[in-house]
Coordinates of C-alpha atoms in Angstrom, one line a residue:
M228 CA -59.1 64.8 -76.6
T229 CA -60.7 64.5 -73.1
F230 CA -58.6 65.1 -70.0
Q231 CA -59.5 63.8 -66.6
R232 CA -59.3 66.0 -63.5
S233 CA -56.3 65.2 -61.3
I234 CA -57.9 64.7 -57.9
Y235 CA -55.7 64.9 -54.8
L236 CA -57.3 63.8 -51.6
T237 CA -54.3 63.4 -49.2
T238 CA -52.5 66.5 -48.0
I239 CA -49.5 66.4 -45.7
P240 CA -48.0 69.0 -43.3
I241 CA -45.3 71.3 -44.7
P242 CA -42.4 69.8 -42.7
E243 CA -43.2 66.3 -44.1
A244 CA -43.4 67.7 -47.6
V245 CA -39.9 69.3 -47.3
A246 CA -38.5 66.1 -45.7
A247 CA -39.8 64.0 -48.6
A248 CA -38.1 66.2 -51.1
K249 CA -34.8 66.1 -49.3
E250 CA -35.0 62.3 -49.1
A251 CA -35.5 62.0 -52.8
L252 CA -32.7 64.4 -53.9
D253 CA -29.0 63.8 -53.9
R254 CA -27.6 67.3 -53.3
E255 CA -24.0 66.1 -53.4
R256 CA -24.5 65.2 -57.1
L257 CA -26.8 68.1 -57.8
I258 CA -24.8 71.1 -56.6
R259 CA -21.2 71.3 -57.7
R260 CA -18.2 73.3 -56.5
E261 CA -16.6 76.2 -58.3
V262 CA -13.7 78.6 -57.7
I263 CA -14.4 82.4 -57.9
P264 CA -12.4 85.5 -57.0
S265 CA -12.6 86.4 -53.3
H266 CA -13.6 89.9 -54.0
E267 CA -16.7 88.6 -55.8
A268 CA -17.7 86.1 -53.2
L269 CA -20.2 88.1 -51.1
G270 CA -23.2 85.9 -50.2
R271 CA -21.6 82.7 -51.6
V272 CA -21.2 79.6 -49.4
T273 CA -17.8 78.1 -48.8
A274 CA -17.4 74.5 -50.2
G275 CA -14.6 73.7 -47.8
P276 CA -12.5 75.1 -45.0
I277 CA -10.4 78.2 -45.8
F278 CA -7.0 78.7 -44.1
S279 CA -5.1 82.0 -44.1
R280 CA -1.9 82.4 -46.1
Y281 CA -0.7 85.6 -44.5
S282 CA -0.7 86.9 -41.0
S283 CA -2.4 90.2 -40.4
P284 CA -0.6 92.4 -39.6
T285 CA 2.4 90.9 -41.2
F286 CA 4.7 93.1 -39.0
H287 CA 4.6 94.9 -35.7
S288 CA 2.8 98.2 -36.3
A289 CA 2.0 101.4 -34.5
A290 CA -1.6 101.6 -33.4
M291 CA -1.4 105.4 -32.6
D292 CA 0.3 108.5 -33.8
G293 CA 3.3 109.2 -31.5
V294 CA 6.8 108.1 -30.8
A295 CA 8.1 104.5 -30.8
V296 CA 10.4 103.6 -27.8
N297 CA 11.8 100.7 -26.0
A298 CA 9.4 100.5 -23.0
E299 CA 12.3 99.9 -20.5
T300 CA 13.8 103.3 -21.2
S301 CA 10.6 105.1 -20.0
F302 CA 10.3 103.4 -16.6
T303 CA 11.8 106.3 -14.6
A304 CA 9.4 108.9 -16.0
R305 CA 7.1 110.5 -13.3
E306 CA 4.7 113.3 -13.1
G307 CA 6.6 116.4 -12.0
R308 CA 9.9 114.5 -12.9
P309 CA 9.8 114.4 -16.7
L310 CA 12.2 112.1 -18.6
E311 CA 14.0 113.5 -21.6
L312 CA 14.4 111.2 -24.7
K313 CA 16.7 111.8 -27.7
L314 CA 15.7 111.3 -31.4
E315 CA 17.2 108.2 -33.0
T316 CA 18.8 107.2 -29.7
D317 CA 15.7 106.9 -27.5
Y318 CA 12.7 107.4 -29.8
R319 CA 11.5 107.4 -33.4
P320 CA 8.4 109.4 -34.6
V321 CA 5.6 107.0 -36.0
N322 CA 2.2 107.3 -37.4
T323 CA -0.7 104.8 -37.1
G324 CA 0.1 101.7 -39.3
H325 CA 3.8 102.4 -39.5
A326 CA 6.2 99.4 -38.9
M327 CA 7.8 99.5 -35.5
P328 CA 11.5 100.6 -35.8
E329 CA 14.0 98.0 -34.9
G330 CA 14.7 98.0 -31.1
T331 CA 11.3 99.5 -30.2
N332 CA 8.3 97.7 -28.6
A333 CA 5.9 100.5 -27.5
V334 CA 4.2 103.7 -28.7
I335 CA 3.7 106.8 -26.6
M336 CA 0.7 108.8 -27.9
I337 CA 1.6 112.2 -29.4
E338 CA -0.8 113.9 -26.9
Q339 CA 1.5 112.6 -24.0
V340 CA 4.7 114.0 -25.5
V341 CA 6.2 117.5 -24.8
Q342 CA 8.6 118.7 -27.5
V343 CA 11.7 120.2 -25.8
D344 CA 13.6 121.0 -29.0
D345 CA 14.1 119.5 -32.5
R346 CA 15.7 116.4 -31.1
T347 CA 14.4 116.1 -27.6
I348 CA 11.1 115.2 -26.1
A349 CA 9.9 114.9 -22.5
I350 CA 7.4 112.4 -21.0
E351 CA 5.9 112.3 -17.5
A352 CA 4.6 108.7 -17.4
P353 CA 6.2 105.4 -18.2
T354 CA 4.9 103.0 -20.9
F355 CA 4.9 99.3 -20.9
P356 CA 5.9 96.7 -23.6
W357 CA 3.5 96.5 -26.6
Q358 CA 1.4 99.4 -25.5
H359 CA -0.4 100.9 -28.6
V360 CA 1.3 98.3 -30.8
R361 CA -0.4 95.9 -33.2
R362 CA 1.7 92.8 -33.1
I363 CA 2.2 90.3 -36.0
G364 CA -0.8 88.1 -36.3
E365 CA -2.9 90.1 -33.8
D366 CA -5.9 89.7 -36.2
I367 CA -5.0 86.7 -38.4
V368 CA -2.3 84.1 -38.0
A369 CA -1.0 82.4 -41.1
T370 CA -2.2 78.8 -41.5
E371 CA -5.1 79.3 -39.0
L372 CA -8.7 78.4 -40.0
L373 CA -10.2 81.6 -41.4
L374 CA -13.7 80.3 -42.5
P375 CA -15.3 76.9 -42.1
Q376 CA -17.1 74.9 -44.8
N377 CA -20.7 75.8 -45.6
H378 CA -20.2 79.4 -44.3
R379 CA -22.1 82.2 -46.1
I380 CA -19.6 84.9 -46.9
T381 CA -20.3 88.3 -45.4
P382 CA -18.9 91.8 -46.5
F383 CA -16.5 91.5 -43.5
D384 CA -15.3 88.0 -44.6
V385 CA -14.3 89.5 -48.0
G386 CA -12.0 91.9 -46.3
A387 CA -10.6 89.1 -44.1
L388 CA -10.0 86.8 -47.2
L389 CA -8.0 89.5 -49.0
S390 CA -6.0 90.4 -45.8
A391 CA -5.1 86.8 -45.4
G392 CA -3.8 86.5 -49.0
I393 CA -6.8 84.4 -50.3
W394 CA -7.4 85.6 -53.8
E395 CA -9.8 82.8 -54.8
V396 CA -12.3 80.7 -52.9
E397 CA -14.0 77.4 -53.6
V398 CA -17.7 77.8 -53.1
W399 CA -20.9 75.9 -53.9
E400 CA -22.5 76.9 -57.2
R401 CA -25.5 79.0 -56.8
V402 CA -28.8 77.2 -57.0
R403 CA -30.4 77.8 -60.4
I404 CA -34.2 78.0 -60.6
A405 CA -36.3 78.2 -63.7
F406 CA -39.9 79.5 -63.5
I407 CA -42.4 78.5 -66.2
P408 CA -45.8 80.5 -66.1
T409 CA -48.7 78.6 -67.7
G410 CA -52.3 79.3 -68.8
D411 CA -54.2 80.3 -71.9
E412 CA -55.5 83.3 -70.0
V413 CA -52.1 84.5 -68.8
L414 CA -50.5 87.5 -70.6
D415 CA -46.8 88.1 -70.8
F416 CA -46.1 91.3 -68.7
T417 CA -43.1 92.1 -70.9
T418 CA -45.4 93.0 -73.8
R419 CA -47.3 95.5 -71.6
P420 CA -50.7 94.0 -72.4
E421 CA -54.2 95.3 -71.8
P422 CA -56.2 92.4 -70.4
R423 CA -59.6 91.6 -71.6
P424 CA -62.3 89.9 -69.4
G425 CA -61.0 86.5 -68.4
Q426 CA -57.3 87.4 -68.9
V427 CA -54.6 88.2 -66.3
V428 CA -51.2 89.8 -66.4
E429 CA -48.5 87.3 -65.4
S430 CA -46.7 88.5 -62.3
N431 CA -46.0 85.5 -60.1
S432 CA -42.7 84.9 -61.8
Q433 CA -41.4 88.3 -60.8
V434 CA -42.5 87.8 -57.2
F435 CA -40.6 84.5 -57.2
K436 CA -37.6 86.0 -59.0
A437 CA -37.2 88.7 -56.3
L438 CA -37.7 86.2 -53.5
G439 CA -35.3 83.7 -55.1
E440 CA -32.6 86.3 -55.7
S441 CA -32.9 87.4 -52.1
W442 CA -32.1 83.8 -51.1
G443 CA -28.9 83.9 -53.2
C444 CA -30.4 81.9 -56.1
V445 CA -30.1 82.5 -59.9
V446 CA -33.7 82.7 -61.3
S447 CA -34.7 82.6 -64.9
R448 CA -38.2 82.9 -66.4
T449 CA -39.8 81.7 -69.7
P450 CA -42.6 83.5 -71.4
P451 CA -46.1 82.0 -70.5
V452 CA -46.8 78.6 -71.9
R453 CA -50.3 77.8 -73.1
D454 CA -52.4 75.0 -71.6
E455 CA -51.1 72.5 -74.1
L456 CA -49.6 69.3 -72.8
D457 CA -46.9 68.9 -75.4
A458 CA -45.8 72.6 -75.1
L459 CA -45.6 72.4 -71.3
T460 CA -43.8 69.1 -71.5
K461 CA -41.1 70.5 -73.8
A462 CA -40.7 73.7 -71.8
V463 CA -40.1 71.7 -68.6
G464 CA -37.6 69.4 -70.4
K465 CA -35.6 72.3 -71.7
A466 CA -35.6 74.0 -68.2
L467 CA -34.3 70.7 -66.7
E468 CA -31.2 70.9 -68.9
D469 CA -29.7 73.7 -66.8
A470 CA -31.8 74.4 -63.6
H471 CA -31.6 72.6 -60.3
I472 CA -35.2 73.5 -59.5
V473 CA -38.0 73.9 -62.1
V474 CA -41.1 75.7 -60.9
I475 CA -44.3 75.4 -63.0
G476 CA -46.6 78.3 -62.2
A477 CA -50.3 77.4 -62.0
G478 CA -51.9 74.1 -63.2
S479 CA -51.3 72.4 -59.9
S480 CA -54.9 72.0 -59.0
A481 CA -57.7 69.8 -60.3
G482 CA -59.0 71.5 -63.3
T483 CA -59.3 69.8 -66.7
K484 CA -56.5 71.9 -68.0
D485 CA -54.2 71.6 -65.0
F486 CA -51.4 69.6 -66.6
T487 CA -48.6 70.1 -64.1
R488 CA -48.9 66.7 -62.4
T489 CA -49.1 64.9 -65.7
V490 CA -45.9 66.7 -67.0
M491 CA -44.1 66.0 -63.8
E492 CA -44.9 62.4 -64.1
T493 CA -43.7 62.4 -67.7
H494 CA -40.3 63.7 -66.7
G495 CA -40.0 62.0 -63.3
R496 CA -42.2 61.2 -60.3
I497 CA -44.6 62.9 -57.8
L498 CA -43.4 63.3 -54.3
V499 CA -46.1 65.5 -52.8
H500 CA -49.5 66.6 -54.1
G501 CA -51.1 68.8 -51.7
I502 CA -50.0 70.4 -48.4
A503 CA -52.0 70.9 -45.3
A504 CA -51.9 74.7 -45.6
M505 CA -54.2 77.5 -46.5
P506 CA -53.4 79.2 -48.8
G507 CA -51.1 76.9 -50.7
K508 CA -52.9 73.6 -50.5
P509 CA -52.5 72.6 -54.3
S510 CA -48.7 72.8 -54.2
L511 CA -46.8 69.9 -55.8
L512 CA -43.3 68.6 -55.4
G513 CA -41.6 66.1 -57.7
E514 CA -38.2 64.8 -58.8
A515 CA -36.8 64.4 -62.3
G516 CA -33.2 63.2 -63.0
G517 CA -32.2 64.1 -59.5
K518 CA -33.6 67.6 -59.8
L519 CA -36.5 69.2 -58.0
L520 CA -39.9 69.9 -59.7
V521 CA -42.3 72.3 -58.1
G522 CA -46.0 72.9 -59.0
A523 CA -46.9 76.3 -57.6
P524 CA -50.6 77.4 -57.4
G525 CA -51.7 80.1 -59.7
Y526 CA -53.3 82.4 -57.0
P527 CA -50.6 84.8 -55.9
V528 CA -50.8 84.3 -52.1
S529 CA -51.0 80.6 -52.5
A530 CA -47.9 80.8 -54.8
V531 CA -46.0 82.8 -52.2
I532 CA -46.7 80.2 -49.5
C533 CA -45.4 77.6 -51.8
F534 CA -42.3 79.6 -52.6
E535 CA -41.5 80.5 -49.0
E536 CA -42.5 77.3 -47.2
L537 CA -41.3 74.7 -49.7
V538 CA -38.9 76.2 -52.2
R539 CA -37.0 78.4 -49.9
P540 CA -36.0 75.7 -47.3
L541 CA -35.1 73.3 -50.1
A542 CA -33.0 75.8 -52.0
A543 CA -31.2 76.7 -48.8
W544 CA -30.6 73.0 -48.1
M545 CA -29.2 72.5 -51.6
G546 CA -27.0 75.6 -51.3
R547 CA -25.7 74.5 -47.8
H548 CA -26.9 77.6 -45.9
D549 CA -29.5 78.4 -43.3
P550 CA -32.8 79.6 -44.8
G551 CA -33.0 82.2 -42.0
T552 CA -36.0 83.3 -40.0
R553 CA -37.9 86.5 -39.8
P554 CA -38.0 88.5 -36.6
K555 CA -41.1 87.8 -34.5
V556 CA -43.3 89.7 -32.1
Q557 CA -46.3 88.8 -29.9
V558 CA -49.4 90.5 -31.1
E559 CA -52.9 90.8 -29.8
L560 CA -55.6 90.0 -32.4
T561 CA -58.3 92.6 -32.8
R562 CA -61.1 90.3 -34.0
K563 CA -62.2 86.7 -34.0
T564 CA -60.9 84.7 -36.9
P565 CA -62.2 81.2 -37.6
S566 CA -60.0 78.6 -39.3
K567 CA -60.4 75.2 -40.9
L568 CA -59.4 72.1 -38.9
G569 CA -56.6 70.0 -40.5
V570 CA -54.7 72.8 -42.3
Q571 CA -52.2 75.4 -41.1
E572 CA -53.5 78.8 -42.1
F573 CA -51.2 81.7 -42.9
M574 CA -53.0 84.8 -41.8
R575 CA -51.9 88.2 -43.1
L576 CA -51.9 91.0 -40.5
A577 CA -51.8 94.8 -40.2
I578 CA -49.7 95.4 -37.1
G579 CA -49.0 98.5 -35.1
R580 CA -48.1 99.5 -31.5
V581 CA -51.1 100.9 -29.5
G582 CA -50.0 101.9 -26.1
A583 CA -47.7 99.2 -24.7
K584 CA -48.8 96.3 -26.9
W585 CA -48.6 95.2 -30.5
V586 CA -52.0 94.8 -32.0
A587 CA -52.8 93.0 -35.2
T588 CA -55.9 93.0 -37.5
P589 CA -56.4 90.2 -40.0
L590 CA -56.5 91.3 -43.6
A591 CA -58.6 89.7 -46.3
R592 CA -58.0 86.0 -46.6
G593 CA -58.4 85.4 -50.4
A594 CA -55.6 83.4 -52.0
G595 CA -55.7 85.7 -55.1
M596 CA -55.3 88.9 -53.2
I597 CA -51.6 89.9 -53.5
T598 CA -52.4 93.3 -52.0
T599 CA -52.9 91.7 -48.7
L600 CA -49.2 91.0 -48.7
T601 CA -48.3 94.6 -49.8
K602 CA -50.5 95.9 -46.9
A603 CA -49.4 93.4 -44.3
Q604 CA -46.7 94.0 -41.6
G605 CA -46.7 90.4 -40.5
I606 CA -48.0 86.9 -40.9
A607 CA -49.3 84.6 -38.2
R608 CA -49.8 80.8 -38.4
I609 CA -53.0 79.3 -37.1
P610 CA -52.2 75.6 -36.1
M611 CA -53.7 72.6 -37.9
H612 CA -55.6 71.5 -34.8
S613 CA -57.2 74.9 -34.2
E614 CA -60.7 76.0 -35.4
G615 CA -59.6 79.6 -35.1
V616 CA -58.5 82.3 -32.7
E617 CA -60.7 84.6 -30.5
A618 CA -60.4 88.4 -30.4
G619 CA -57.8 89.4 -27.8
A620 CA -55.8 86.2 -28.4
L621 CA -52.0 86.5 -28.3
L622 CA -50.2 85.2 -31.4
E623 CA -46.6 85.1 -32.6
A624 CA -46.3 87.1 -35.8
E625 CA -43.4 86.9 -38.3
L626 CA -42.5 90.4 -39.4
L627 CA -42.5 91.4 -43.1
V628 CA -41.2 94.9 -42.2
L629 CA -38.7 96.4 -39.8
E630 CA -39.9 96.8 -36.2
A631 CA -38.9 100.5 -36.4
E632 CA -41.3 101.0 -39.3
M633 CA -44.1 99.5 -37.2
E634 CA -43.3 102.0 -34.4
R635 CA -44.3 104.7 -36.9
T636 CA -47.5 103.0 -37.9
I637 CA -50.9 104.5 -37.1
V638 CA -53.6 101.8 -36.6
C639 CA -57.0 102.8 -38.0
V640 CA -59.9 100.4 -37.6
G641 CA -63.4 101.1 -38.6
S642 CA -65.4 102.4 -41.6
H643 CA -63.8 102.7 -45.0
D644 CA -63.6 106.0 -46.8
N645 CA -61.5 107.2 -49.8
T646 CA -60.2 110.1 -47.8
L647 CA -58.2 107.5 -45.7
D648 CA -56.3 106.5 -48.8
L649 CA -55.6 110.2 -49.5
L650 CA -54.4 110.6 -45.9
T651 CA -52.2 107.6 -46.1
N652 CA -50.4 108.9 -49.1
E653 CA -49.9 112.4 -47.6
L654 CA -48.5 111.0 -44.4
M655 CA -45.9 109.0 -46.3
G656 CA -44.9 112.1 -48.2
L657 CA -43.8 114.0 -45.1
A658 CA -40.2 114.6 -44.2
E659 CA -40.8 112.4 -41.2
P660 CA -43.3 109.9 -42.7
F661 CA -45.9 107.8 -40.8
R662 CA -47.7 104.8 -42.2
L663 CA -51.5 104.6 -41.8
T664 CA -52.9 101.1 -41.8
S665 CA -56.6 101.1 -42.3
T666 CA -58.6 98.0 -41.6
H667 CA -62.2 98.2 -42.9
V668 CA -64.5 96.4 -40.5
G669 CA -67.4 99.0 -40.4
S670 CA -68.1 101.7 -37.9
M671 CA -69.3 99.3 -35.2
G672 CA -66.1 97.2 -35.6
G673 CA -64.1 100.4 -35.0
L674 CA -66.0 101.0 -31.8
T675 CA -65.1 97.5 -30.7
A676 CA -61.4 98.1 -31.5
L677 CA -61.4 101.3 -29.4
R678 CA -63.0 99.5 -26.6
N679 CA -60.4 96.8 -26.7
G680 CA -57.5 99.3 -26.9
A681 CA -56.6 97.9 -30.3
A682 CA -56.5 101.1 -32.4
H683 CA -55.2 104.6 -32.4
L684 CA -58.3 105.9 -34.2
A685 CA -61.5 104.7 -35.9
G686 CA -63.4 106.0 -38.8
C687 CA -67.1 106.3 -38.0
H688 CA -70.3 107.6 -39.5
L689 CA -73.1 106.1 -37.4
F690 CA -76.5 108.0 -37.8
D691 CA -79.0 107.9 -35.0
P692 CA -82.5 108.6 -36.4
E693 CA -84.0 109.4 -33.0
T694 CA -81.6 112.3 -32.3
A695 CA -80.6 113.1 -35.9
D696 CA -77.0 113.0 -34.5
Y697 CA -73.9 111.2 -35.6
N698 CA -71.8 108.9 -33.6
F699 CA -72.3 110.3 -30.1
P700 CA -75.5 108.3 -29.3
F701 CA -73.5 105.1 -30.2
L702 CA -70.5 106.2 -28.1
D703 CA -72.7 106.8 -25.1
K704 CA -74.2 103.2 -25.5
Y705 CA -71.1 101.2 -26.5
L706 CA -68.2 103.1 -25.1
P707 CA -69.4 104.7 -21.9
G708 CA -66.6 106.3 -19.9
L709 CA -64.1 106.2 -22.7
D710 CA -62.6 109.8 -23.2
L711 CA -62.6 110.4 -27.0
L712 CA -61.7 113.2 -29.3
V713 CA -64.3 113.2 -32.1
I714 CA -62.7 115.0 -35.1
N715 CA -64.5 115.5 -38.4
L716 CA -62.7 114.3 -41.5
A717 CA -65.4 115.3 -44.0
I718 CA -69.1 115.6 -44.8
R719 CA -69.7 113.1 -47.6
H720 CA -72.5 112.4 -50.1
Q721 CA -74.0 108.9 -49.9
G722 CA -76.3 107.6 -52.6
L723 CA -77.0 104.8 -55.0
I724 CA -74.1 103.9 -57.3
T725 CA -75.4 102.8 -60.7
A726 CA -74.0 101.8 -64.1
K727 CA -73.0 104.7 -66.4
G728 CA -76.1 106.2 -67.9
N729 CA -78.3 104.7 -65.2
P730 CA -79.8 102.2 -67.7
K731 CA -82.3 100.7 -65.1
G732 CA -83.6 104.2 -64.4
I733 CA -83.0 104.0 -60.6
R734 CA -84.4 107.1 -58.9
G735 CA -84.2 106.3 -55.2
V736 CA -84.5 103.7 -52.3
E737 CA -88.0 102.9 -53.4
D738 CA -86.7 101.2 -56.5
L739 CA -84.7 98.6 -54.5
A740 CA -87.8 96.4 -54.2
R741 CA -88.1 96.0 -57.9
P742 CA -87.6 92.4 -59.0
D743 CA -85.4 93.4 -62.0
L744 CA -82.8 95.1 -59.8
T745 CA -79.8 93.4 -58.1
F746 CA -78.3 95.2 -55.1
I747 CA -74.9 94.9 -53.5
N748 CA -74.8 95.6 -49.7
R749 CA -72.2 96.6 -47.2
Q750 CA -71.3 94.3 -44.3
R751 CA -73.2 94.3 -41.0
G752 CA -72.0 96.9 -38.6
A753 CA -71.0 99.3 -41.4
G754 CA -72.5 102.8 -41.1
T755 CA -73.6 102.7 -44.7
R756 CA -75.5 99.5 -43.9
I757 CA -77.2 101.3 -41.0
L758 CA -78.0 104.2 -43.2
L759 CA -79.6 101.9 -45.8
D760 CA -81.7 100.1 -43.2
H761 CA -83.0 103.5 -42.0
H762 CA -84.0 104.6 -45.5
L763 CA -85.6 101.2 -46.2
K764 CA -87.6 101.5 -43.0
Q765 CA -88.8 105.0 -44.0
A766 CA -89.8 103.6 -47.4
D767 CA -91.6 100.7 -45.8
I768 CA -89.4 98.2 -47.7
A769 CA -88.6 94.8 -46.0
P770 CA -84.9 94.0 -46.4
D771 CA -85.7 90.5 -47.7
S772 CA -87.5 92.0 -50.6
V773 CA -84.3 93.6 -51.8
K774 CA -82.6 91.2 -54.2
G775 CA -79.0 91.0 -53.1
Y776 CA -79.4 92.5 -49.6
D777 CA -77.5 89.5 -48.2
K778 CA -74.5 90.1 -50.6
E779 CA -71.8 92.0 -48.7
E780 CA -68.7 94.0 -49.5
Y781 CA -66.3 95.8 -47.1
T782 CA -65.5 99.0 -49.0
H783 CA -67.2 101.6 -51.1
M784 CA -64.8 100.9 -54.0
A785 CA -65.7 97.2 -53.8
V786 CA -69.4 98.1 -54.1
A787 CA -68.5 100.3 -57.1
V788 CA -66.5 97.6 -58.8
N789 CA -69.5 95.2 -58.4
V790 CA -71.6 97.7 -60.3
L791 CA -68.9 98.4 -62.9
S792 CA -68.6 94.6 -63.6
G793 CA -72.3 94.1 -63.9
A794 CA -72.4 91.8 -60.8
A795 CA -75.0 94.3 -59.3
D796 CA -77.2 97.0 -60.8
C797 CA -76.6 99.3 -57.9
G798 CA -75.2 99.6 -54.4
L799 CA -75.2 102.3 -51.6
G800 CA -71.9 104.1 -51.4
I801 CA -70.1 107.5 -51.6
F802 CA -70.0 109.8 -54.6
A803 CA -66.2 109.6 -54.7
A804 CA -66.3 105.9 -55.4
A805 CA -68.7 106.4 -58.2
K806 CA -66.7 109.2 -59.7
A807 CA -63.5 107.2 -59.5
L808 CA -64.9 104.4 -61.7
N809 CA -66.9 106.8 -64.0
L810 CA -70.3 105.5 -62.7
D811 CA -73.6 107.3 -62.2
F812 CA -74.8 108.4 -58.8
V813 CA -78.3 109.0 -57.3
P814 CA -77.9 111.2 -54.2
L815 CA -79.6 110.0 -51.0
A816 CA -78.1 111.8 -48.0
R817 CA -75.2 113.8 -46.7
E818 CA -73.5 112.4 -43.6
R819 CA -70.7 113.1 -41.2
Y820 CA -67.6 111.0 -41.3
D821 CA -65.6 111.4 -38.1
L822 CA -62.3 110.1 -36.6
L823 CA -62.7 108.8 -33.1
I824 CA -59.4 109.2 -31.2
P825 CA -58.8 108.1 -27.5
R826 CA -57.7 111.3 -25.8
Q827 CA -54.8 109.5 -24.3
F828 CA -53.2 109.5 -27.8
A829 CA -53.8 113.2 -28.4
D830 CA -50.2 114.2 -27.7
D831 CA -48.7 111.2 -29.6
P832 CA -46.6 112.6 -32.5
K833 CA -48.4 110.3 -34.9
I834 CA -51.8 111.6 -33.9
A835 CA -50.6 115.2 -33.7
T836 CA -49.3 114.9 -37.2
I837 CA -52.6 113.6 -38.5
L838 CA -54.6 116.4 -36.9
K839 CA -52.2 119.0 -38.3
L840 CA -52.6 117.5 -41.8
I841 CA -56.3 117.3 -41.6
R842 CA -56.5 121.0 -40.6
S843 CA -54.4 122.1 -43.5
E844 CA -56.1 123.9 -46.4
A845 CA -53.9 121.9 -48.8
L846 CA -55.3 118.5 -47.7
Q847 CA -58.9 119.9 -47.5
A848 CA -58.6 121.0 -51.1
K849 CA -57.5 117.5 -52.1
I850 CA -60.5 116.1 -50.2
R851 CA -62.9 118.4 -52.2
D852 CA -61.2 117.4 -55.4
L853 CA -62.2 113.8 -54.9
G854 CA -65.8 114.8 -55.4
G855 CA -68.8 114.4 -53.1
Y856 CA -67.2 115.8 -50.0
D857 CA -67.7 119.0 -48.0
T858 CA -65.0 120.3 -45.7
D859 CA -66.8 122.9 -43.7
L860 CA -66.2 120.9 -40.5
T861 CA -63.0 119.1 -41.4
G862 CA -60.5 119.1 -38.6
K863 CA -62.9 120.5 -36.1
E864 CA -63.8 118.8 -32.8
M865 CA -67.4 117.6 -32.8
T866 CA -69.8 117.8 -29.9
P867 CA -73.1 116.0 -29.2
E868 CA -76.2 117.2 -31.2
L869 CA -74.1 119.1 -33.7
G870 CA -75.4 116.9 -36.5
L871 CA -74.2 118.3 -39.9
G872 CA -73.2 121.6 -38.3

C-alpha cells in the first residue's frame, strides 16, 4: 500500500490555535463534578461555592497565657498603685486556647501579673474589653462564603475547610490525558533497551507525564505503537474511551509514515495542523466525540513547546484553573541571533547575573536537543515579525529555575574543554554549591563576551605564532585596557582524533590534503581552528584542499562523535575527547588553556571558590586522570611571554 505525504502549508499563531480548540470543545459536558474528602482536596478545583458550617473559633477563647477578668474590674489599676484581684471572684487562670470563663471578657498576660499569695494577684495596668481574646467567628463565621467556585484548593484552604466543618467538597474531576508514543524506531524505555543505529529510546511520554502531573492532570501512557495505521487507530480509539485529551507522540509531520492526521480524521476532525512557532511547527489539534486530540512532534524540544503552549492552557481551561505563568526577568543577549520571519521562536538561554545585569547566552537551537532544556535557565520568545535579535538586545526571559539559583550561577563563555565539565560537577558537590554554565562559542567569542561585560570568565587558548605566546597578544589587541586575571586551568594535548586503530593511517597534518580523508572542523573563532590554520600554513596546505574544512562543530566531544560515527575520518581535538570515546589520537601540539577573569570579580565568592578549587591537589589529580592534560601551571596566574612555562 502506498501512502501520500500529509502536506500542511498554513500555520497559525499559537493563541489562534488554542482559541480554535476551545471553540470546538464543550467543557461543560466533558469535565464532570465529583465529591471527595476535604483532607484529600489539595490542588483540586472547586465546582461550586463553599459556605462554612461552623464558626471558628466556636467560642470566645484566650489568645494568651494569663488570667481572665472582667475588664471593668481592672480600670483602677495604676503603676505604683497596684490593684489586687481574688481568685474565682475577680480572675480565673487560663491558657492559650481555653474557653473564656463566664463573666470574663479580657485576658491579662501572665508576664504582667504579680502573684501575692495562692489566691491573690496584683496588676499595675488596666486592661480593656476583649484584649487578648479570640472572639466567636473571629476567623470564620458560620454560613459565610469560604471558597468561591473554580478556586484551586491550597494547603491553607484544607485547614480552613476542616475548621469550618466541611468534610467533603464538590470539585471538578481531574483532566485525564493519555499519551501514545509511535514509531517503528521507538523503543519502550520500560524494557531497558540498548538502541541500535536508527533506533531511539522513548522518553517524551515521561517528560509529558511530569509536566501534566505538575498541572494537576492524571496522565497515562501506552507502550509505543508501530507505524501501522490500523494499530494506531485502535490505540487512539481505546484511549478516547476514558481520557479527555489524547496525545499522539510523533507522526504529526509530513513523512510517508506520519499517520497522526489520518487517524485523527478517522475518529473526528482536524482543527489545527501547524503552528507558527519554532520549534513545534508540526503540532496538530483535533476533536473527536467532544474530546481533544493532539498530535505532538517527535523531536523532544518541539514536543515540549506543543505540551506547554497548547496542551497546558487547554488542560487548565478544561479544569477551570489558571495555567499560571513563570517568573520573568529582563536579560541582555550575549550574541546576535537570527530568526525566521513568520514564526515565533522559542530560544533556550543560559542566564546568570554579571555585575548589575542578567546576561543570557543562546543555547543550541536543534529541536531534537533535550539537553538544551536541561542546561537552560530560561526561555525567550522572538516575535513572529522579527528576523532576529542583536547582541546586547534586551529580552524578557521566562525562568525555568528559581532566581536564587541564578544568583549562584557562574557564567563562562568561550572555548570548550572537558575540564569545564569536571569543574561544573565539583562546584555542585560543595557544601555551598555553585552552578557553572558554560557556553561554547570559541575563544574569540569568549573575548567578545568579556568586552561586553557578559561573562564572569572565559576559557581561552589562542596561540600567537609570532610571539609563541598564548592569549596575551590577543588580549592586547581585542581587550585593551581591560584588567584581567589570566589563570591557567591546564596544559592540554591537541591532535588528530581518528577511528580506533587509525584505519586510514593518518600520521599528521600533511595527510589532511589526501582526497580519501574527510575532516571535521571547529567553528570560526575557536582556538583549535586557529591552531589548525597555523599548522596548515606551516605544511603549505590550502584550507580549501581539506575535504570537510567547512564542516563545523562547537565542542571537542562533538568532533569525536563525528569520528566515532564515521561522519568524518578525523578531526582536530584534545586527547581527553578521544580517550572518552575510545578513539585513536595522533599528537600534534601541547597548548595552554587559561581562564580569563575580569579582576573586578576576583573577590566575588563564586570566583574565589573556583580559584580555590582549581588550586587544590584533589581537582588537579582528577584533571590528570582525564588523560592528555598536564597540571604544572594549573591555578597559577599567567604573565606575558610565559608560553608553556
